[in-house]
Amino acid sequence: DLLFRELEDHASWQKRPIRLRDRETGHHFEALEGRPTMSFSIPPGREYSYSGSWRKAGEFPPCVLRAKRRVEEALGPQLRQWAEETGRPPEFNYCLANKYEHGMQSVGRHADDERDIVRRSPIATLSLGAARAFVMEAKGDPERAARITL
């Protein structure tokens, strides 16, 4: 509850312009994100892009840093194995926060294929507030899917 309240009060929530593609016509168009977002990185200032929108991450606020450390502790063995295989530090260095203002907002089906994400990087998902369905499916095979309530 405390993390949720601290993030709720954070002043950096923004709806940014993104580039979308109409599935029927294939035409691209620009629109505002359907939900407010904000991002944090270690070190602050990392840039990240998705849907044609660039964002510069701010410093992790203390509440998110505490949650990050708890997730890293819970995933310790898996993160250490990944770090040994890749030669990278066993920690998360970026956070993209999404604020869902009502039950109709969500992230659509997509593949994280941005060039600045290291292949096979671990991604942690943390949900605060109302329960949400998190669906993962194998690329190109929607029959192989997992649905988790967060």
Tab-separated table of N, CA and C in Angstrom:
chain	number	residue	atom	x	y	z
A	1	ASP	N	0.814	-1.205	0.000
A	1	ASP	CA	0.000	0.000	0.000
A	1	ASP	C	0.855	1.266	0.000
A	2	LEU	N	1.947	1.237	0.769
A	2	LEU	CA	2.803	2.413	0.850
A	2	LEU	C	3.436	2.717	-0.506
A	3	LEU	N	3.962	1.697	-1.180
A	3	LEU	CA	4.565	1.893	-2.499
A	3	LEU	C	3.533	2.447	-3.471
A	4	PHE	N	2.330	1.890	-3.450
A	4	PHE	CA	1.264	2.364	-4.334
A	4	PHE	C	0.972	3.841	-4.069
A	5	ARG	N	0.837	4.212	-2.802
A	5	ARG	CA	0.527	5.615	-2.461
A	5	ARG	C	1.670	6.546	-2.857
A	6	GLU	N	2.905	6.118	-2.604
A	6	GLU	CA	4.046	6.972	-2.956
A	6	GLU	C	4.122	7.188	-4.464
A	7	LEU	N	3.894	6.140	-5.239
A	7	LEU	CA	3.911	6.294	-6.700
A	7	LEU	C	2.717	7.108	-7.180
A	8	GLU	N	1.574	6.913	-6.566
A	8	GLU	CA	0.370	7.659	-6.940
A	8	GLU	C	0.606	9.162	-6.815
A	9	ASP	N	1.365	9.550	-5.797
A	9	ASP	CA	1.622	10.972	-5.547
A	9	ASP	C	2.802	11.523	-6.342
A	10	HIS	N	3.518	10.663	-7.058
A	10	HIS	CA	4.704	11.101	-7.802
A	10	HIS	C	4.281	12.075	-8.900
A	11	ALA	N	5.018	13.151	-9.057
A	11	ALA	CA	4.631	14.217	-9.987
A	11	ALA	C	5.028	13.956	-11.436
A	12	SER	N	5.745	12.877	-11.717
A	12	SER	CA	6.303	12.687	-13.057
A	12	SER	C	5.442	11.873	-14.013
A	13	TRP	N	4.219	11.506	-13.632
A	13	TRP	CA	3.365	10.734	-14.545
A	13	TRP	C	3.051	11.575	-15.777
A	14	GLN	N	3.212	10.984	-16.970
A	14	GLN	CA	2.924	11.699	-18.227
A	14	GLN	C	2.342	10.744	-19.252
A	15	LYS	N	1.438	11.273	-20.067
A	15	LYS	CA	0.993	10.543	-21.259
A	15	LYS	C	1.797	11.120	-22.415
A	16	ARG	N	2.599	10.292	-23.034
A	16	ARG	CA	3.499	10.756	-24.098
A	16	ARG	C	2.955	10.378	-25.470
A	17	PRO	N	3.357	11.125	-26.495
A	17	PRO	CA	2.966	10.724	-27.849
A	17	PRO	C	3.712	9.450	-28.252
A	18	ILE	N	3.005	8.522	-28.858
A	18	ILE	CA	3.611	7.290	-29.367
A	18	ILE	C	3.141	7.067	-30.792
A	19	ARG	N	3.847	6.202	-31.496
A	19	ARG	CA	3.515	5.876	-32.884
A	19	ARG	C	2.861	4.501	-32.910
A	20	LEU	N	1.676	4.427	-33.502
A	20	LEU	CA	0.916	3.183	-33.579
A	20	LEU	C	0.671	2.804	-35.028
A	21	ARG	N	0.283	1.544	-35.237
A	21	ARG	CA	-0.024	1.078	-36.586
A	21	ARG	C	-1.433	0.516	-36.592
A	22	ASP	N	-2.219	0.954	-37.566
A	22	ASP	CA	-3.571	0.426	-37.749
A	22	ASP	C	-3.451	-0.988	-38.296
A	23	ARG	N	-4.000	-1.963	-37.578
A	23	ARG	CA	-3.849	-3.367	-37.988
A	23	ARG	C	-4.558	-3.675	-39.296
A	24	GLU	N	-5.622	-2.960	-39.606
A	24	GLU	CA	-6.360	-3.228	-40.848
A	24	GLU	C	-5.688	-2.610	-42.060
A	25	THR	N	-5.256	-1.352	-41.936
A	25	THR	CA	-4.699	-0.661	-43.102
A	25	THR	C	-3.173	-0.685	-43.144
A	26	GLY	N	-2.542	-0.902	-41.993
A	26	GLY	CA	-1.084	-0.862	-41.927
A	26	GLY	C	-0.526	0.544	-41.811
A	27	HIS	N	-1.388	1.565	-41.855
A	27	HIS	CA	-0.929	2.948	-41.752
A	27	HIS	C	-0.501	3.275	-40.327
A	28	HIS	N	0.532	4.108	-40.221
A	28	HIS	CA	1.017	4.556	-38.919
A	28	HIS	C	0.374	5.891	-38.568
A	29	PHE	N	0.164	6.102	-37.280
A	29	PHE	CA	-0.374	7.369	-36.805
A	29	PHE	C	0.158	7.629	-35.404
A	30	GLU	N	0.082	8.884	-34.982
A	30	GLU	CA	0.568	9.260	-33.662
A	30	GLU	C	-0.611	9.508	-32.739
A	31	ALA	N	-0.473	9.086	-31.491
A	31	ALA	CA	-1.509	9.294	-30.484
A	31	ALA	C	-0.835	9.369	-29.117
A	32	LEU	N	-1.566	9.831	-28.127
A	32	LEU	CA	-1.036	9.817	-26.770
A	32	LEU	C	-1.159	8.411	-26.199
A	33	GLU	N	-0.192	8.037	-25.368
A	33	GLU	CA	-0.294	6.759	-24.666
A	33	GLU	C	-1.650	6.695	-23.974
A	34	GLY	N	-2.188	5.504	-23.866
A	34	GLY	CA	-3.485	5.344	-23.233
A	34	GLY	C	-3.440	5.410	-21.720
A	35	ARG	N	-2.253	5.491	-21.154
A	35	ARG	CA	-2.103	5.532	-19.707
A	35	ARG	C	-0.867	6.361	-19.383
A	36	PRO	N	-0.851	7.000	-18.214
A	36	PRO	CA	0.348	7.736	-17.809
A	36	PRO	C	1.490	6.768	-17.490
A	37	THR	N	2.707	7.185	-17.792
A	37	THR	CA	3.895	6.381	-17.519
A	37	THR	C	4.990	7.270	-16.934
A	38	MET	N	5.982	6.636	-16.354
A	38	MET	CA	7.225	7.307	-15.965
A	38	MET	C	8.304	6.235	-15.915
A	39	SER	N	9.559	6.664	-15.984
A	39	SER	CA	10.641	5.680	-16.003
A	39	SER	C	11.801	6.143	-15.136
A	40	PHE	N	12.549	5.141	-14.648
A	40	PHE	CA	13.700	5.377	-13.783
A	40	PHE	C	14.835	4.473	-14.248
A	41	SER	N	16.078	4.912	-14.042
A	41	SER	CA	17.210	4.069	-14.441
A	41	SER	C	18.396	4.266	-13.509
A	42	ILE	N	19.292	3.297	-13.561
A	42	ILE	CA	20.578	3.366	-12.878
A	42	ILE	C	21.639	3.199	-13.956
A	43	PRO	N	22.460	4.227	-14.219
A	43	PRO	CA	22.375	5.565	-13.658
A	43	PRO	C	21.201	6.327	-14.263
A	44	PRO	N	20.746	7.409	-13.585
A	44	PRO	CA	19.657	8.210	-14.153
A	44	PRO	C	20.061	8.762	-15.517
A	45	GLY	N	19.076	8.980	-16.370
A	45	GLY	CA	19.342	9.573	-17.676
A	45	GLY	C	19.412	8.588	-18.819
A	46	ARG	N	19.303	7.292	-18.534
A	46	ARG	CA	19.294	6.320	-19.637
A	46	ARG	C	18.116	6.629	-20.547
A	47	GLU	N	18.343	6.439	-21.831
A	47	GLU	CA	17.264	6.659	-22.791
A	47	GLU	C	16.723	5.325	-23.266
A	48	TYR	N	15.435	5.303	-23.520
A	48	TYR	CA	14.740	4.083	-23.933
A	48	TYR	C	13.650	4.503	-24.905
A	49	SER	N	13.442	3.701	-25.921
A	49	SER	CA	12.387	4.052	-26.869
A	49	SER	C	11.470	2.868	-27.096
A	50	TYR	N	10.219	3.168	-27.318
A	50	TYR	CA	9.247	2.180	-27.782
A	50	TYR	C	8.140	2.940	-28.480
A	51	SER	N	7.565	2.315	-29.459
A	51	SER	CA	6.480	2.906	-30.250
A	51	SER	C	6.847	4.287	-30.778
A	52	GLY	N	8.096	4.454	-31.166
A	52	GLY	CA	8.526	5.713	-31.761
A	52	GLY	C	8.675	6.856	-30.777
A	53	SER	N	8.646	6.582	-29.489
A	53	SER	CA	8.760	7.616	-28.466
A	53	SER	C	10.019	7.381	-27.645
A	54	TRP	N	10.827	8.428	-27.500
A	54	TRP	CA	12.032	8.342	-26.681
A	54	TRP	C	11.732	8.901	-25.312
A	55	ARG	N	12.267	8.273	-24.305
A	55	ARG	CA	12.113	8.799	-22.954
A	55	ARG	C	13.457	8.757	-22.249
A	56	LYS	N	13.680	9.745	-21.409
A	56	LYS	CA	14.894	9.810	-20.602
A	56	LYS	C	14.473	9.514	-19.168
A	57	ALA	N	15.089	8.498	-18.577
A	57	ALA	CA	14.682	8.040	-17.252
A	57	ALA	C	15.230	8.931	-16.150
A	58	GLY	N	14.418	9.091	-15.118
A	58	GLY	CA	14.841	9.822	-13.934
A	58	GLY	C	15.489	8.888	-12.922
A	59	GLU	N	15.843	9.448	-11.796
A	59	GLU	CA	16.442	8.668	-10.711
A	59	GLU	C	15.368	7.820	-10.031
A	60	PHE	N	15.734	6.603	-9.630
A	60	PHE	CA	14.805	5.745	-8.896
A	60	PHE	C	14.382	6.457	-7.614
A	61	PRO	N	13.082	6.641	-7.373
A	61	PRO	CA	12.664	7.168	-6.075
A	61	PRO	C	12.883	6.095	-5.007
A	62	PRO	N	13.075	6.492	-3.759
A	62	PRO	CA	13.355	5.514	-2.703
A	62	PRO	C	12.340	4.372	-2.634
A	63	CYS	N	11.059	4.652	-2.842
A	63	CYS	CA	10.044	3.593	-2.742
A	63	CYS	C	10.236	2.537	-3.829
A	64	VAL	N	10.585	2.937	-5.038
A	64	VAL	CA	10.790	1.978	-6.132
A	64	VAL	C	12.116	1.248	-5.940
A	65	LEU	N	13.114	1.955	-5.438
A	65	LEU	CA	14.402	1.316	-5.162
A	65	LEU	C	14.243	0.200	-4.127
A	66	ARG	N	13.415	0.428	-3.100
A	66	ARG	CA	13.163	-0.623	-2.100
A	66	ARG	C	12.494	-1.833	-2.750
A	67	ALA	N	11.500	-1.596	-3.604
A	67	ALA	CA	10.807	-2.703	-4.287
A	67	ALA	C	11.766	-3.437	-5.217
A	68	LYS	N	12.604	-2.703	-5.934
A	68	LYS	CA	13.601	-3.301	-6.837
A	68	LYS	C	14.513	-4.246	-6.063
A	69	ARG	N	14.996	-3.806	-4.915
A	69	ARG	CA	15.898	-4.639	-4.110
A	69	ARG	C	15.198	-5.900	-3.614
A	70	ARG	N	13.937	-5.791	-3.241
A	70	ARG	CA	13.197	-6.971	-2.771
A	70	ARG	C	13.003	-7.980	-3.900
A	71	VAL	N	12.716	-7.485	-5.110
A	71	VAL	CA	12.562	-8.383	-6.265
A	71	VAL	C	13.899	-9.052	-6.568
A	72	GLU	N	14.984	-8.281	-6.528
A	72	GLU	CA	16.313	-8.855	-6.783
A	72	GLU	C	16.670	-9.915	-5.738
A	73	GLU	N	16.310	-9.680	-4.483
A	73	GLU	CA	16.563	-10.683	-3.439
A	73	GLU	C	15.765	-11.954	-3.716
A	74	ALA	N	14.506	-11.800	-4.099
A	74	ALA	CA	13.650	-12.964	-4.373
A	74	ALA	C	14.153	-13.764	-5.572
A	75	LEU	N	14.751	-13.076	-6.547
A	75	LEU	CA	15.218	-13.731	-7.772
A	75	LEU	C	16.728	-13.958	-7.767
A	76	GLY	N	17.341	-13.877	-6.603
A	76	GLY	CA	18.797	-13.952	-6.493
A	76	GLY	C	19.464	-15.035	-7.313
A	77	PRO	N	19.113	-16.319	-7.129
A	77	PRO	CA	19.801	-17.377	-7.883
A	77	PRO	C	19.640	-17.232	-9.401
A	78	GLN	N	18.443	-16.885	-9.845
A	78	GLN	CA	18.213	-16.736	-11.288
A	78	GLN	C	18.992	-15.546	-11.842
A	79	LEU	N	19.028	-14.433	-11.108
A	79	LEU	CA	19.779	-13.264	-11.573
A	79	LEU	C	21.278	-13.553	-11.601
A	80	ARG	N	21.768	-14.256	-10.596
A	80	ARG	CA	23.207	-14.583	-10.580
A	80	ARG	C	23.575	-15.496	-11.745
A	81	GLN	N	22.719	-16.459	-12.050
A	81	GLN	CA	22.989	-17.351	-13.187
A	81	GLN	C	23.015	-16.545	-14.483
A	82	TRP	N	22.033	-15.659	-14.663
A	82	TRP	CA	21.991	-14.812	-15.857
A	82	TRP	C	23.253	-13.952	-15.927
A	83	ALA	N	23.666	-13.396	-14.788
A	83	ALA	CA	24.853	-12.539	-14.753
A	83	ALA	C	26.105	-13.319	-15.154
A	84	GLU	N	26.220	-14.554	-14.680
A	84	GLU	CA	27.374	-15.384	-15.038
A	84	GLU	C	27.393	-15.690	-16.528
A	85	GLU	N	26.220	-15.931	-17.104
A	85	GLU	CA	26.134	-16.268	-18.530
A	85	GLU	C	26.404	-15.068	-19.427
A	86	THR	N	26.073	-13.873	-18.958
A	86	THR	CA	26.169	-12.685	-19.809
A	86	THR	C	27.298	-11.738	-19.433
A	87	GLY	N	27.880	-11.924	-18.251
A	87	GLY	CA	28.917	-11.001	-17.804
A	87	GLY	C	28.370	-9.651	-17.375
A	88	ARG	N	27.100	-9.601	-17.046
A	88	ARG	CA	26.460	-8.357	-16.618
A	88	ARG	C	26.152	-8.407	-15.124
A	89	PRO	N	25.946	-7.249	-14.501
A	89	PRO	CA	25.612	-7.248	-13.072
A	89	PRO	C	24.256	-7.920	-12.823
A	90	PRO	N	24.123	-8.632	-11.694
A	90	PRO	CA	22.863	-9.327	-11.396
A	90	PRO	C	21.827	-8.400	-10.767
A	91	GLU	N	21.442	-7.372	-11.513
A	91	GLU	CA	20.473	-6.413	-10.987
A	91	GLU	C	19.661	-5.803	-12.115
A	92	PHE	N	18.509	-5.289	-11.763
A	92	PHE	CA	17.680	-4.565	-12.723
A	92	PHE	C	18.158	-3.121	-12.754
A	93	ASN	N	18.209	-2.522	-13.952
A	93	ASN	CA	18.726	-1.159	-14.058
A	93	ASN	C	17.733	-0.181	-14.675
A	94	TYR	N	16.516	-0.649	-14.943
A	94	TYR	CA	15.537	0.234	-15.582
A	94	TYR	C	14.141	-0.133	-15.091
A	95	CYS	N	13.306	0.862	-14.938
A	95	CYS	CA	11.914	0.633	-14.539
A	95	CYS	C	11.011	1.506	-15.396
A	96	LEU	N	10.069	0.884	-16.073
A	96	LEU	CA	9.011	1.612	-16.774
A	96	LEU	C	7.743	1.370	-15.973
A	97	ALA	N	7.187	2.426	-15.406
A	97	ALA	CA	5.979	2.316	-14.587
A	97	ALA	C	4.773	2.754	-15.414
A	98	ASN	N	3.721	1.963	-15.359
A	98	ASN	CA	2.459	2.264	-16.041
A	98	ASN	C	1.391	2.496	-14.987
A	99	LYS	N	0.624	3.555	-15.139
A	99	LYS	CA	-0.457	3.853	-14.192
A	99	LYS	C	-1.788	3.608	-14.894
A	100	TYR	N	-2.505	2.596	-14.436
A	100	TYR	CA	-3.802	2.273	-15.019
A	100	TYR	C	-4.870	3.002	-14.223
A	101	GLU	N	-5.547	3.937	-14.872
A	101	GLU	CA	-6.498	4.795	-14.167
A	101	GLU	C	-7.865	4.149	-13.993
A	102	HIS	N	-8.135	3.112	-14.767
A	102	HIS	CA	-9.405	2.391	-14.648
A	102	HIS	C	-9.234	1.002	-15.251
A	103	GLY	N	-10.233	0.155	-15.089
A	103	GLY	CA	-10.149	-1.240	-15.500
A	103	GLY	C	-10.080	-1.488	-16.990
A	104	MET	N	-10.296	-0.481	-17.817
A	104	MET	CA	-10.259	-0.671	-19.268
A	104	MET	C	-8.867	-0.429	-19.851
A	105	GLN	N	-7.951	0.130	-19.087
A	105	GLN	CA	-6.609	0.399	-19.594
A	105	GLN	C	-5.726	-0.834	-19.452
A	106	SER	N	-4.873	-1.036	-20.449
A	106	SER	CA	-3.950	-2.171	-20.420
A	106	SER	C	-2.847	-1.935	-21.440
A	107	VAL	N	-1.858	-2.809	-21.419
A	107	VAL	CA	-0.832	-2.820	-22.457
A	107	VAL	C	-1.276	-3.854	-23.474
A	108	GLY	N	-1.307	-3.487	-24.734
A	108	GLY	CA	-1.722	-4.418	-25.777
A	108	GLY	C	-0.657	-5.465	-26.064
A	109	ARG	N	-1.021	-6.443	-26.875
A	109	ARG	CA	-0.066	-7.476	-27.283
A	109	ARG	C	1.102	-6.818	-28.003
A	110	HIS	N	2.288	-7.218	-27.636
A	110	HIS	CA	3.486	-6.646	-28.245
A	110	HIS	C	4.670	-7.562	-27.976
A	111	ALA	N	5.753	-7.291	-28.652
A	111	ALA	CA	7.013	-7.997	-28.414
A	111	ALA	C	8.064	-6.948	-28.079
A	112	ASP	N	8.749	-7.136	-26.964
A	112	ASP	CA	9.824	-6.220	-26.606
A	112	ASP	C	11.008	-6.500	-27.519
A	113	ASP	N	11.074	-5.757	-28.621
A	113	ASP	CA	12.142	-5.997	-29.591
A	113	ASP	C	13.021	-4.767	-29.793
A	114	GLU	N	13.013	-3.873	-28.814
A	114	GLU	CA	13.830	-2.680	-28.927
A	114	GLU	C	15.305	-3.060	-28.928
A	115	ARG	N	16.086	-2.368	-29.732
A	115	ARG	CA	17.505	-2.693	-29.872
A	115	ARG	C	18.296	-2.472	-28.590
A	116	ASP	N	17.814	-1.561	-27.726
A	116	ASP	CA	18.589	-1.260	-26.526
A	116	ASP	C	18.323	-2.225	-25.372
A	117	ILE	N	17.500	-3.259	-25.580
A	117	ILE	CA	17.301	-4.298	-24.572
A	117	ILE	C	18.237	-5.455	-24.903
A	118	VAL	N	19.072	-5.823	-23.948
A	118	VAL	CA	20.004	-6.933	-24.149
A	118	VAL	C	19.205	-8.225	-24.271
A	119	ARG	N	19.503	-9.000	-25.302
A	119	ARG	CA	18.794	-10.266	-25.530
A	119	ARG	C	18.842	-11.146	-24.282
A	120	ARG	N	17.719	-11.754	-23.966
A	120	ARG	CA	17.533	-12.634	-22.816
A	120	ARG	C	17.650	-11.908	-21.483
A	121	SER	N	17.512	-10.587	-21.482
A	121	SER	CA	17.529	-9.859	-20.213
A	121	SER	C	16.301	-10.221	-19.398
A	122	PRO	N	16.475	-10.397	-18.098
A	122	PRO	CA	15.306	-10.662	-17.265
A	122	PRO	C	14.444	-9.409	-17.144
A	123	ILE	N	13.151	-9.609	-17.100
A	123	ILE	CA	12.196	-8.517	-16.928
A	123	ILE	C	11.294	-8.904	-15.767
A	124	ALA	N	11.163	-8.023	-14.789
A	124	ALA	CA	10.283	-8.278	-13.643
A	124	ALA	C	9.040	-7.417	-13.791
A	125	THR	N	7.904	-7.978	-13.436
A	125	THR	CA	6.644	-7.243	-13.472
A	125	THR	C	6.057	-7.234	-12.075
A	126	LEU	N	5.711	-6.053	-11.609
A	126	LEU	CA	5.134	-5.883	-10.287
A	126	LEU	C	3.835	-5.118	-10.461
A	127	SER	N	2.758	-5.619	-9.890
A	127	SER	CA	1.457	-4.964	-10.013
A	127	SER	C	1.007	-4.478	-8.643
A	128	LEU	N	0.579	-3.235	-8.581
A	128	LEU	CA	0.093	-2.637	-7.338
A	128	LEU	C	-1.356	-2.217	-7.539
A	129	GLY	N	-2.140	-2.248	-6.492
A	129	GLY	CA	-3.541	-1.850	-6.615
A	129	GLY	C	-4.391	-3.033	-7.025
A	130	ALA	N	-5.268	-2.830	-7.995
A	130	ALA	CA	-6.189	-3.881	-8.442
A	130	ALA	C	-5.442	-5.004	-9.154
A	131	ALA	N	-5.982	-6.211	-9.054
A	131	ALA	CA	-5.395	-7.367	-9.747
A	131	ALA	C	-5.508	-7.173	-11.258
A	132	ARG	N	-4.497	-7.620	-11.975
A	132	ARG	CA	-4.464	-7.526	-13.440
A	132	ARG	C	-4.026	-8.857	-14.024
A	133	ALA	N	-4.556	-9.167	-15.196
A	133	ALA	CA	-4.125	-10.367	-15.921
A	133	ALA	C	-2.859	-10.028	-16.689
A	134	PHE	N	-1.853	-10.872	-16.573
A	134	PHE	CA	-0.595	-10.731	-17.300
A	134	PHE	C	-0.505	-11.954	-18.196
A	135	VAL	N	-0.537	-11.737	-19.507
A	135	VAL	CA	-0.564	-12.846	-20.455
A	135	VAL	C	0.724	-12.835	-21.267
A	136	MET	N	1.390	-13.983	-21.309
A	136	MET	CA	2.586	-14.144	-22.135
A	136	MET	C	2.311	-15.263	-23.118
A	137	GLU	N	2.719	-15.049	-24.355
A	137	GLU	CA	2.563	-16.121	-25.339
A	137	GLU	C	3.816	-16.213	-26.185
A	138	ALA	N	4.057	-17.401	-26.696
A	138	ALA	CA	5.208	-17.620	-27.561
A	138	ALA	C	4.999	-16.843	-28.856
A	139	LYS	N	6.020	-16.153	-29.282
A	139	LYS	CA	5.932	-15.369	-30.508
A	139	LYS	C	5.596	-16.290	-31.672
A	140	GLY	N	4.515	-15.997	-32.372
A	140	GLY	CA	4.109	-16.792	-33.521
A	140	GLY	C	3.285	-18.017	-33.169
A	141	ASP	N	3.047	-18.269	-31.872
A	141	ASP	CA	2.268	-19.441	-31.463
A	141	ASP	C	1.361	-19.076	-30.289
A	142	PRO	N	0.225	-18.400	-30.572
A	142	PRO	CA	-0.660	-17.961	-29.490
A	142	PRO	C	-1.251	-19.101	-28.669
A	143	GLU	N	-1.159	-20.331	-29.177
A	143	GLU	CA	-1.650	-21.474	-28.404
A	143	GLU	C	-0.766	-21.737	-27.186
A	144	ARG	N	0.509	-21.379	-27.288
A	144	ARG	CA	1.428	-21.534	-26.154
A	144	ARG	C	1.409	-20.241	-25.351
A	145	ALA	N	0.499	-20.168	-24.401
A	145	ALA	CA	0.331	-18.946	-23.622
A	145	ALA	C	0.225	-19.274	-22.140
A	146	ALA	N	0.633	-18.314	-21.335
A	146	ALA	CA	0.489	-18.419	-19.882
A	146	ALA	C	-0.236	-17.174	-19.402
A	147	ARG	N	-1.211	-17.362	-18.537
A	147	ARG	CA	-1.978	-16.243	-17.981
A	147	ARG	C	-1.776	-16.253	-16.469
A	148	ILE	N	-1.300	-15.125	-15.948
A	148	ILE	CA	-1.015	-14.999	-14.525
A	148	ILE	C	-1.768	-13.780	-14.007
A	149	THR	N	-2.406	-13.912	-12.867
A	149	THR	CA	-3.050	-12.758	-12.247
A	149	THR	C	-2.054	-12.118	-11.294
A	150	LEU	N	-1.761	-10.852	-11.534
A	150	LEU	CA	-0.821	-10.109	-10.672
A	150	LEU	C	-1.606	-9.232	-9.718
